[in-house]
Amino acid sequence: YILAEKFGVDALRFFLMRTFPFGSDGNFSNEALINTINVDLANDLGNLVSRTTAMVEKYFGGTLPAERESSDADDDLKTMASTLRDRYETEMEHFQFQNALEQVFKTIQRANKYIDENAPWTLAKDPANRARLATVMYNLLETVRICAVLLTPFIPDSAEKIFDQIGACPCCRTWEKANVWGSLRPDVTVHKGEALFPRIDVAKEIAHLKEEDEKRKAAAEAANKA
């Protein structure tokens, strides 16, 4: 209860399902929990959502134009994202939840790499690249949408926030649309919000948790002696 209150139910549930094979024992530590939150949820997922929505706001005022200019550089990400549901479903059907999450996060990591490969900040310097820049942004938003649908069982509250930030309509948030590339409106409007998973100061939080644990132990000992 203490960890759920401090870090959020979504983060705690995610850590357990990401780290422990279903039906098996696992080793828990506060350090492992915080590192998982920082690496997977803050650095990978949170950073992708934040960077993408921020760039759509910066370069297009929050709403994408409808014109597009595709490239071979898009193919790998689009294929990986549009086929993700099938790989995820196979793992989920075998109760291999940690493997299903691994598939999602491989796609998230590929999307972050796609940003670096296509350098939207460079495209934005030339108005002639407007359609290409819009395509890159749309591909990122679609990838985020698909990943958010598949993350819904693990981080339901956070997934809803992601949908709201990327401007996903209710019909785009369903399992049935998780393998349908292009479900977002072409002229989608984003709503950049607060960071979904702020990075945690590991040393500070570990020290605080140890202090709280010592207080609880002392209180329990005192109660036993009374």
PDB file of C-alpha atoms in Angstrom:
ATOM      1  CA  TYR A   1       0.000   0.000   0.000  1.00  0.00           C
ATOM      2  CA  ILE A   2       2.847   2.352   0.843  1.00  0.00           C
ATOM      3  CA  LEU A   3       4.567   1.749  -2.510  1.00  0.00           C
ATOM      4  CA  ALA A   4       1.319   2.112  -4.447  1.00  0.00           C
ATOM      5  CA  GLU A   5       0.600   5.399  -2.701  1.00  0.00           C
ATOM      6  CA  LYS A   6       4.117   6.717  -3.275  1.00  0.00           C
ATOM      7  CA  PHE A   7       4.685   5.613  -6.881  1.00  0.00           C
ATOM      8  CA  GLY A   8       1.159   4.985  -8.127  1.00  0.00           C
ATOM      9  CA  VAL A   9      -0.847   1.812  -8.637  1.00  0.00           C
ATOM     10  CA  ASP A  10      -0.041   1.739 -12.354  1.00  0.00           C
ATOM     11  CA  ALA A  11       3.698   1.855 -11.765  1.00  0.00           C
ATOM     12  CA  LEU A  12       3.605  -0.852  -9.095  1.00  0.00           C
ATOM     13  CA  ARG A  13       1.382  -3.164 -11.156  1.00  0.00           C
ATOM     14  CA  PHE A  14       3.577  -2.606 -14.191  1.00  0.00           C
ATOM     15  CA  PHE A  15       6.730  -3.465 -12.250  1.00  0.00           C
ATOM     16  CA  LEU A  16       5.276  -6.727 -10.942  1.00  0.00           C
ATOM     17  CA  MET A  17       4.012  -7.849 -14.357  1.00  0.00           C
ATOM     18  CA  ARG A  18       7.154  -6.697 -16.160  1.00  0.00           C
ATOM     19  CA  THR A  19       9.577  -8.318 -13.712  1.00  0.00           C
ATOM     20  CA  PHE A  20       7.978 -11.491 -12.303  1.00  0.00           C
ATOM     21  CA  PRO A  21       6.970 -14.380 -14.589  1.00  0.00           C
ATOM     22  CA  PHE A  22       3.300 -15.142 -13.941  1.00  0.00           C
ATOM     23  CA  GLY A  23       2.873 -17.929 -11.402  1.00  0.00           C
ATOM     24  CA  SER A  24       6.503 -17.815 -10.273  1.00  0.00           C
ATOM     25  CA  ASP A  25       8.338 -16.253  -7.365  1.00  0.00           C
ATOM     26  CA  GLY A  26      10.477 -13.199  -7.906  1.00  0.00           C
ATOM     27  CA  ASN A  27      12.983 -11.072  -6.056  1.00  0.00           C
ATOM     28  CA  PHE A  28      11.659  -7.681  -5.003  1.00  0.00           C
ATOM     29  CA  SER A  29      13.688  -4.658  -4.026  1.00  0.00           C
ATOM     30  CA  ASN A  30      12.888  -0.976  -3.827  1.00  0.00           C
ATOM     31  CA  GLU A  31      15.880  -0.319  -6.080  1.00  0.00           C
ATOM     32  CA  ALA A  32      14.535  -2.628  -8.791  1.00  0.00           C
ATOM     33  CA  LEU A  33      11.097  -0.999  -8.613  1.00  0.00           C
ATOM     34  CA  ILE A  34      12.464   2.520  -8.950  1.00  0.00           C
ATOM     35  CA  ASN A  35      14.879   1.569 -11.731  1.00  0.00           C
ATOM     36  CA  THR A  36      12.063  -0.061 -13.712  1.00  0.00           C
ATOM     37  CA  ILE A  37       9.924   3.047 -13.339  1.00  0.00           C
ATOM     38  CA  ASN A  38      12.795   5.280 -14.426  1.00  0.00           C
ATOM     39  CA  VAL A  39      13.956   3.191 -17.373  1.00  0.00           C
ATOM     40  CA  ASP A  40      10.740   1.809 -18.875  1.00  0.00           C
ATOM     41  CA  LEU A  41       8.055   4.258 -17.830  1.00  0.00           C
ATOM     42  CA  ALA A  42       9.953   7.551 -17.563  1.00  0.00           C
ATOM     43  CA  ASN A  43      12.788   7.232 -20.091  1.00  0.00           C
ATOM     44  CA  ASP A  44      11.167   5.068 -22.767  1.00  0.00           C
ATOM     45  CA  LEU A  45       7.384   5.506 -22.685  1.00  0.00           C
ATOM     46  CA  GLY A  46       7.066   8.856 -20.952  1.00  0.00           C
ATOM     47  CA  ASN A  47       9.837  10.416 -22.997  1.00  0.00           C
ATOM     48  CA  LEU A  48       8.304   9.220 -26.265  1.00  0.00           C
ATOM     49  CA  VAL A  49       4.885  10.663 -25.444  1.00  0.00           C
ATOM     50  CA  SER A  50       6.359  13.924 -24.157  1.00  0.00           C
ATOM     51  CA  ARG A  51       8.735  14.469 -27.081  1.00  0.00           C
ATOM     52  CA  THR A  52       6.125  13.644 -29.695  1.00  0.00           C
ATOM     53  CA  THR A  53       3.332  15.832 -28.348  1.00  0.00           C
ATOM     54  CA  ALA A  54       5.764  18.680 -27.643  1.00  0.00           C
ATOM     55  CA  MET A  55       7.041  18.631 -31.227  1.00  0.00           C
ATOM     56  CA  VAL A  56       3.522  18.559 -32.691  1.00  0.00           C
ATOM     57  CA  GLU A  57       2.693  21.608 -30.588  1.00  0.00           C
ATOM     58  CA  LYS A  58       5.941  23.382 -31.453  1.00  0.00           C
ATOM     59  CA  TYR A  59       5.938  22.745 -35.190  1.00  0.00           C
ATOM     60  CA  PHE A  60       2.219  22.635 -35.980  1.00  0.00           C
ATOM     61  CA  GLY A  61       0.481  24.466 -33.146  1.00  0.00           C
ATOM     62  CA  GLY A  62      -0.877  21.171 -31.834  1.00  0.00           C
ATOM     63  CA  THR A  63      -2.791  20.047 -34.941  1.00  0.00           C
ATOM     64  CA  LEU A  64      -1.220  18.080 -37.777  1.00  0.00           C
ATOM     65  CA  PRO A  65      -1.858  19.136 -41.363  1.00  0.00           C
ATOM     66  CA  ALA A  66      -3.402  16.500 -43.612  1.00  0.00           C
ATOM     67  CA  GLU A  67      -0.671  16.435 -46.266  1.00  0.00           C
ATOM     68  CA  ARG A  68       1.825  13.555 -46.110  1.00  0.00           C
ATOM     69  CA  GLU A  69       5.146  12.543 -47.624  1.00  0.00           C
ATOM     70  CA  SER A  70       6.113   8.955 -46.934  1.00  0.00           C
ATOM     71  CA  SER A  71       9.594   7.479 -47.079  1.00  0.00           C
ATOM     72  CA  ASP A  72      11.292   4.104 -46.901  1.00  0.00           C
ATOM     73  CA  ALA A  73      12.585   5.297 -43.527  1.00  0.00           C
ATOM     74  CA  ASP A  74       9.033   4.808 -42.186  1.00  0.00           C
ATOM     75  CA  ASP A  75       8.640   1.165 -43.164  1.00  0.00           C
ATOM     76  CA  ASP A  76      10.377  -0.513 -40.241  1.00  0.00           C
ATOM     77  CA  LEU A  77       8.471   1.363 -37.553  1.00  0.00           C
ATOM     78  CA  LYS A  78       5.112   1.034 -39.313  1.00  0.00           C
ATOM     79  CA  THR A  79       5.553  -2.698 -39.812  1.00  0.00           C
ATOM     80  CA  MET A  80       6.712  -3.237 -36.247  1.00  0.00           C
ATOM     81  CA  ALA A  81       3.808  -1.257 -34.778  1.00  0.00           C
ATOM     82  CA  SER A  82       1.052  -2.612 -37.037  1.00  0.00           C
ATOM     83  CA  THR A  83       2.039  -6.234 -36.319  1.00  0.00           C
ATOM     84  CA  LEU A  84       2.656  -5.701 -32.605  1.00  0.00           C
ATOM     85  CA  ARG A  85      -0.805  -6.853 -31.526  1.00  0.00           C
ATOM     86  CA  ASP A  86      -0.286 -10.323 -32.979  1.00  0.00           C
ATOM     87  CA  ARG A  87       3.010 -10.859 -31.145  1.00  0.00           C
ATOM     88  CA  TYR A  88       1.519  -9.431 -27.952  1.00  0.00           C
ATOM     89  CA  GLU A  89      -1.574 -11.627 -28.192  1.00  0.00           C
ATOM     90  CA  THR A  90       0.506 -14.786 -28.568  1.00  0.00           C
ATOM     91  CA  GLU A  91       2.364 -14.025 -25.348  1.00  0.00           C
ATOM     92  CA  MET A  92      -0.769 -12.993 -23.456  1.00  0.00           C
ATOM     93  CA  GLU A  93      -2.593 -16.195 -24.460  1.00  0.00           C
ATOM     94  CA  HIS A  94       0.236 -18.163 -22.809  1.00  0.00           C
ATOM     95  CA  PHE A  95       0.174 -15.945 -19.692  1.00  0.00           C
ATOM     96  CA  GLN A  96       3.665 -14.697 -20.553  1.00  0.00           C
ATOM     97  CA  PHE A  97       2.825 -11.158 -19.526  1.00  0.00           C
ATOM     98  CA  GLN A  98       6.424 -10.076 -19.129  1.00  0.00           C
ATOM     99  CA  ASN A  99       7.115 -11.181 -22.722  1.00  0.00           C
ATOM    100  CA  ALA A 100       4.067  -9.303 -23.992  1.00  0.00           C
ATOM    101  CA  LEU A 101       5.382  -6.167 -22.316  1.00  0.00           C
ATOM    102  CA  GLU A 102       8.811  -6.786 -23.811  1.00  0.00           C
ATOM    103  CA  GLN A 103       7.254  -6.721 -27.285  1.00  0.00           C
ATOM    104  CA  VAL A 104       5.549  -3.412 -26.536  1.00  0.00           C
ATOM    105  CA  PHE A 105       8.706  -1.826 -25.204  1.00  0.00           C
ATOM    106  CA  LYS A 106      10.792  -2.986 -28.150  1.00  0.00           C
ATOM    107  CA  THR A 107       8.358  -1.013 -30.302  1.00  0.00           C
ATOM    108  CA  ILE A 108       8.551   2.014 -28.002  1.00  0.00           C
ATOM    109  CA  GLN A 109      12.344   1.904 -28.164  1.00  0.00           C
ATOM    110  CA  ARG A 110      12.158   1.658 -31.965  1.00  0.00           C
ATOM    111  CA  ALA A 111       9.956   4.750 -32.022  1.00  0.00           C
ATOM    112  CA  ASN A 112      12.470   6.700 -29.943  1.00  0.00           C
ATOM    113  CA  LYS A 113      15.187   5.630 -32.380  1.00  0.00           C
ATOM    114  CA  TYR A 114      12.946   6.713 -35.285  1.00  0.00           C
ATOM    115  CA  ILE A 115      12.916  10.231 -33.852  1.00  0.00           C
ATOM    116  CA  ASP A 116      16.699  10.376 -33.896  1.00  0.00           C
ATOM    117  CA  GLU A 117      16.871   8.875 -37.402  1.00  0.00           C
ATOM    118  CA  ASN A 118      14.448  11.387 -38.912  1.00  0.00           C
ATOM    119  CA  ALA A 119      15.505  14.441 -36.863  1.00  0.00           C
ATOM    120  CA  PRO A 120      12.239  16.422 -36.858  1.00  0.00           C
ATOM    121  CA  TRP A 121      14.097  19.471 -35.553  1.00  0.00           C
ATOM    122  CA  THR A 122      16.100  19.521 -38.799  1.00  0.00           C
ATOM    123  CA  LEU A 123      13.053  18.977 -41.016  1.00  0.00           C
ATOM    124  CA  ALA A 124      11.292  21.851 -39.264  1.00  0.00           C
ATOM    125  CA  LYS A 125      13.932  24.341 -40.445  1.00  0.00           C
ATOM    126  CA  ASP A 126      12.694  24.143 -44.049  1.00  0.00           C
ATOM    127  CA  PRO A 127       9.019  24.822 -44.890  1.00  0.00           C
ATOM    128  CA  ALA A 128       9.419  22.542 -47.912  1.00  0.00           C
ATOM    129  CA  ASN A 129       9.655  19.622 -45.492  1.00  0.00           C
ATOM    130  CA  ARG A 130       6.298  20.357 -43.866  1.00  0.00           C
ATOM    131  CA  ALA A 131       4.536  17.278 -45.305  1.00  0.00           C
ATOM    132  CA  ARG A 132       7.460  15.024 -44.428  1.00  0.00           C
ATOM    133  CA  LEU A 133       7.585  16.399 -40.888  1.00  0.00           C
ATOM    134  CA  ALA A 134       3.844  15.830 -40.487  1.00  0.00           C
ATOM    135  CA  THR A 135       4.297  12.230 -41.620  1.00  0.00           C
ATOM    136  CA  VAL A 136       7.020  11.590 -39.052  1.00  0.00           C
ATOM    137  CA  MET A 137       4.864  13.055 -36.293  1.00  0.00           C
ATOM    138  CA  TYR A 138       1.818  11.060 -37.362  1.00  0.00           C
ATOM    139  CA  ASN A 139       3.788   7.821 -37.425  1.00  0.00           C
ATOM    140  CA  LEU A 140       4.973   8.482 -33.885  1.00  0.00           C
ATOM    141  CA  LEU A 141       1.475   9.276 -32.641  1.00  0.00           C
ATOM    142  CA  GLU A 142       0.072   6.119 -34.246  1.00  0.00           C
ATOM    143  CA  THR A 143       2.784   4.012 -32.667  1.00  0.00           C
ATOM    144  CA  VAL A 144       2.046   5.551 -29.275  1.00  0.00           C
ATOM    145  CA  ARG A 145      -1.672   4.882 -29.767  1.00  0.00           C
ATOM    146  CA  ILE A 146      -1.152   1.196 -30.553  1.00  0.00           C
ATOM    147  CA  CYS A 147       1.212   0.753 -27.610  1.00  0.00           C
ATOM    148  CA  ALA A 148      -1.219   2.523 -25.277  1.00  0.00           C
ATOM    149  CA  VAL A 149      -4.036   0.150 -26.270  1.00  0.00           C
ATOM    150  CA  LEU A 150      -1.855  -2.847 -25.444  1.00  0.00           C
ATOM    151  CA  LEU A 151      -0.613  -1.290 -22.206  1.00  0.00           C
ATOM    152  CA  THR A 152      -4.144  -0.629 -20.974  1.00  0.00           C
ATOM    153  CA  PRO A 153      -4.399  -3.887 -18.926  1.00  0.00           C
ATOM    154  CA  PHE A 154      -1.190  -2.991 -17.116  1.00  0.00           C
ATOM    155  CA  ILE A 155      -1.396   0.792 -16.670  1.00  0.00           C
ATOM    156  CA  PRO A 156      -5.069   1.639 -17.317  1.00  0.00           C
ATOM    157  CA  ASP A 157      -5.119   5.123 -15.782  1.00  0.00           C
ATOM    158  CA  SER A 158      -1.905   6.159 -17.503  1.00  0.00           C
ATOM    159  CA  ALA A 159      -3.041   4.715 -20.829  1.00  0.00           C
ATOM    160  CA  GLU A 160      -6.148   6.914 -20.718  1.00  0.00           C
ATOM    161  CA  LYS A 161      -3.952   9.957 -20.104  1.00  0.00           C
ATOM    162  CA  ILE A 162      -1.813   8.991 -23.091  1.00  0.00           C
ATOM    163  CA  PHE A 163      -4.907   8.685 -25.296  1.00  0.00           C
ATOM    164  CA  ASP A 164      -6.029  12.133 -24.197  1.00  0.00           C
ATOM    165  CA  GLN A 165      -2.614  13.670 -24.848  1.00  0.00           C
ATOM    166  CA  ILE A 166      -2.293  12.244 -28.367  1.00  0.00           C
ATOM    167  CA  GLY A 167      -5.870  13.147 -29.289  1.00  0.00           C
ATOM    168  CA  ALA A 168      -7.127   9.585 -29.787  1.00  0.00           C
ATOM    169  CA  CYS A 169     -10.892   9.369 -30.275  1.00  0.00           C
ATOM    170  CA  PRO A 170     -12.802   6.684 -28.328  1.00  0.00           C
ATOM    171  CA  CYS A 171     -13.000   4.379 -31.348  1.00  0.00           C
ATOM    172  CA  CYS A 172      -9.183   4.485 -31.704  1.00  0.00           C
ATOM    173  CA  ARG A 173      -8.638   3.138 -28.193  1.00  0.00           C
ATOM    174  CA  THR A 174      -9.991  -0.357 -28.753  1.00  0.00           C
ATOM    175  CA  TRP A 175      -8.399  -3.771 -29.138  1.00  0.00           C
ATOM    176  CA  GLU A 176     -10.002  -4.037 -32.580  1.00  0.00           C
ATOM    177  CA  LYS A 177      -8.047  -0.991 -33.785  1.00  0.00           C
ATOM    178  CA  ALA A 178      -4.745  -2.025 -32.226  1.00  0.00           C
ATOM    179  CA  ASN A 179      -3.593  -3.639 -35.464  1.00  0.00           C
ATOM    180  CA  VAL A 180      -5.159  -1.113 -37.841  1.00  0.00           C
ATOM    181  CA  TRP A 181      -2.504   1.385 -38.862  1.00  0.00           C
ATOM    182  CA  GLY A 182      -3.855   4.852 -39.613  1.00  0.00           C
ATOM    183  CA  SER A 183      -6.740   4.876 -37.138  1.00  0.00           C
ATOM    184  CA  LEU A 184      -5.907   8.324 -35.779  1.00  0.00           C
ATOM    185  CA  ARG A 185      -7.408  11.242 -37.687  1.00  0.00           C
ATOM    186  CA  PRO A 186      -4.931  12.693 -40.205  1.00  0.00           C
ATOM    187  CA  ASP A 187      -5.490  16.138 -38.688  1.00  0.00           C
ATOM    188  CA  VAL A 188      -5.256  14.912 -35.094  1.00  0.00           C
ATOM    189  CA  THR A 189      -4.871  17.493 -32.325  1.00  0.00           C
ATOM    190  CA  VAL A 190      -2.601  16.729 -29.379  1.00  0.00           C
ATOM    191  CA  HIS A 191      -2.917  18.040 -25.829  1.00  0.00           C
ATOM    192  CA  LYS A 192       0.478  17.962 -24.154  1.00  0.00           C
ATOM    193  CA  GLY A 193       0.011  17.362 -20.445  1.00  0.00           C
ATOM    194  CA  GLU A 194       2.172  16.845 -17.410  1.00  0.00           C
ATOM    195  CA  ALA A 195       4.847  14.152 -17.391  1.00  0.00           C
ATOM    196  CA  LEU A 196       3.203  10.749 -16.980  1.00  0.00           C
ATOM    197  CA  PHE A 197       6.067   9.242 -15.002  1.00  0.00           C
ATOM    198  CA  PRO A 198       8.524  11.815 -13.627  1.00  0.00           C
ATOM    199  CA  ARG A 199      12.005  10.450 -13.020  1.00  0.00           C
ATOM    200  CA  ILE A 200      12.630   9.408  -9.437  1.00  0.00           C
ATOM    201  CA  ASP A 201      15.758  10.315  -7.482  1.00  0.00           C
ATOM    202  CA  VAL A 202      16.907   6.798  -6.594  1.00  0.00           C
ATOM    203  CA  ALA A 203      19.194   7.615  -3.665  1.00  0.00           C
ATOM    204  CA  LYS A 204      16.699  10.026  -2.112  1.00  0.00           C
ATOM    205  CA  GLU A 205      13.726   7.660  -2.372  1.00  0.00           C
ATOM    206  CA  ILE A 206      15.667   4.622  -1.117  1.00  0.00           C
ATOM    207  CA  ALA A 207      16.814   6.584   1.927  1.00  0.00           C
ATOM    208  CA  HIS A 208      13.266   7.768   2.571  1.00  0.00           C
ATOM    209  CA  LEU A 209      11.818   4.253   2.246  1.00  0.00           C
ATOM    210  CA  LYS A 210      14.436   2.843   4.636  1.00  0.00           C
ATOM    211  CA  GLU A 211      13.623   5.566   7.128  1.00  0.00           C
ATOM    212  CA  GLU A 212       9.911   4.811   6.910  1.00  0.00           C
ATOM    213  CA  ASP A 213      10.596   1.079   7.273  1.00  0.00           C
ATOM    214  CA  GLU A 214      12.649   1.662  10.428  1.00  0.00           C
ATOM    215  CA  LYS A 215       9.842   3.770  11.898  1.00  0.00           C
ATOM    216  CA  ARG A 216       7.303   0.991  11.227  1.00  0.00           C
ATOM    217  CA  LYS A 217       9.568  -1.623  12.799  1.00  0.00           C
ATOM    218  CA  ALA A 218      10.111   0.544  15.859  1.00  0.00           C
ATOM    219  CA  ALA A 219       6.370   1.128  16.197  1.00  0.00           C
ATOM    220  CA  ALA A 220       5.687  -2.613  15.890  1.00  0.00           C
ATOM    221  CA  GLU A 221       8.281  -3.440  18.546  1.00  0.00           C
ATOM    222  CA  ALA A 222       6.826  -0.848  20.874  1.00  0.00           C
ATOM    223  CA  ALA A 223       3.343  -2.272  20.350  1.00  0.00           C
ATOM    224  CA  ASN A 224       4.565  -5.793  21.127  1.00  0.00           C
ATOM    225  CA  LYS A 225       6.163  -4.674  24.364  1.00  0.00           C
ATOM    226  CA  ALA A 226       3.111  -2.779  25.521  1.00  0.00           C
TER     227      ALA A 226
END
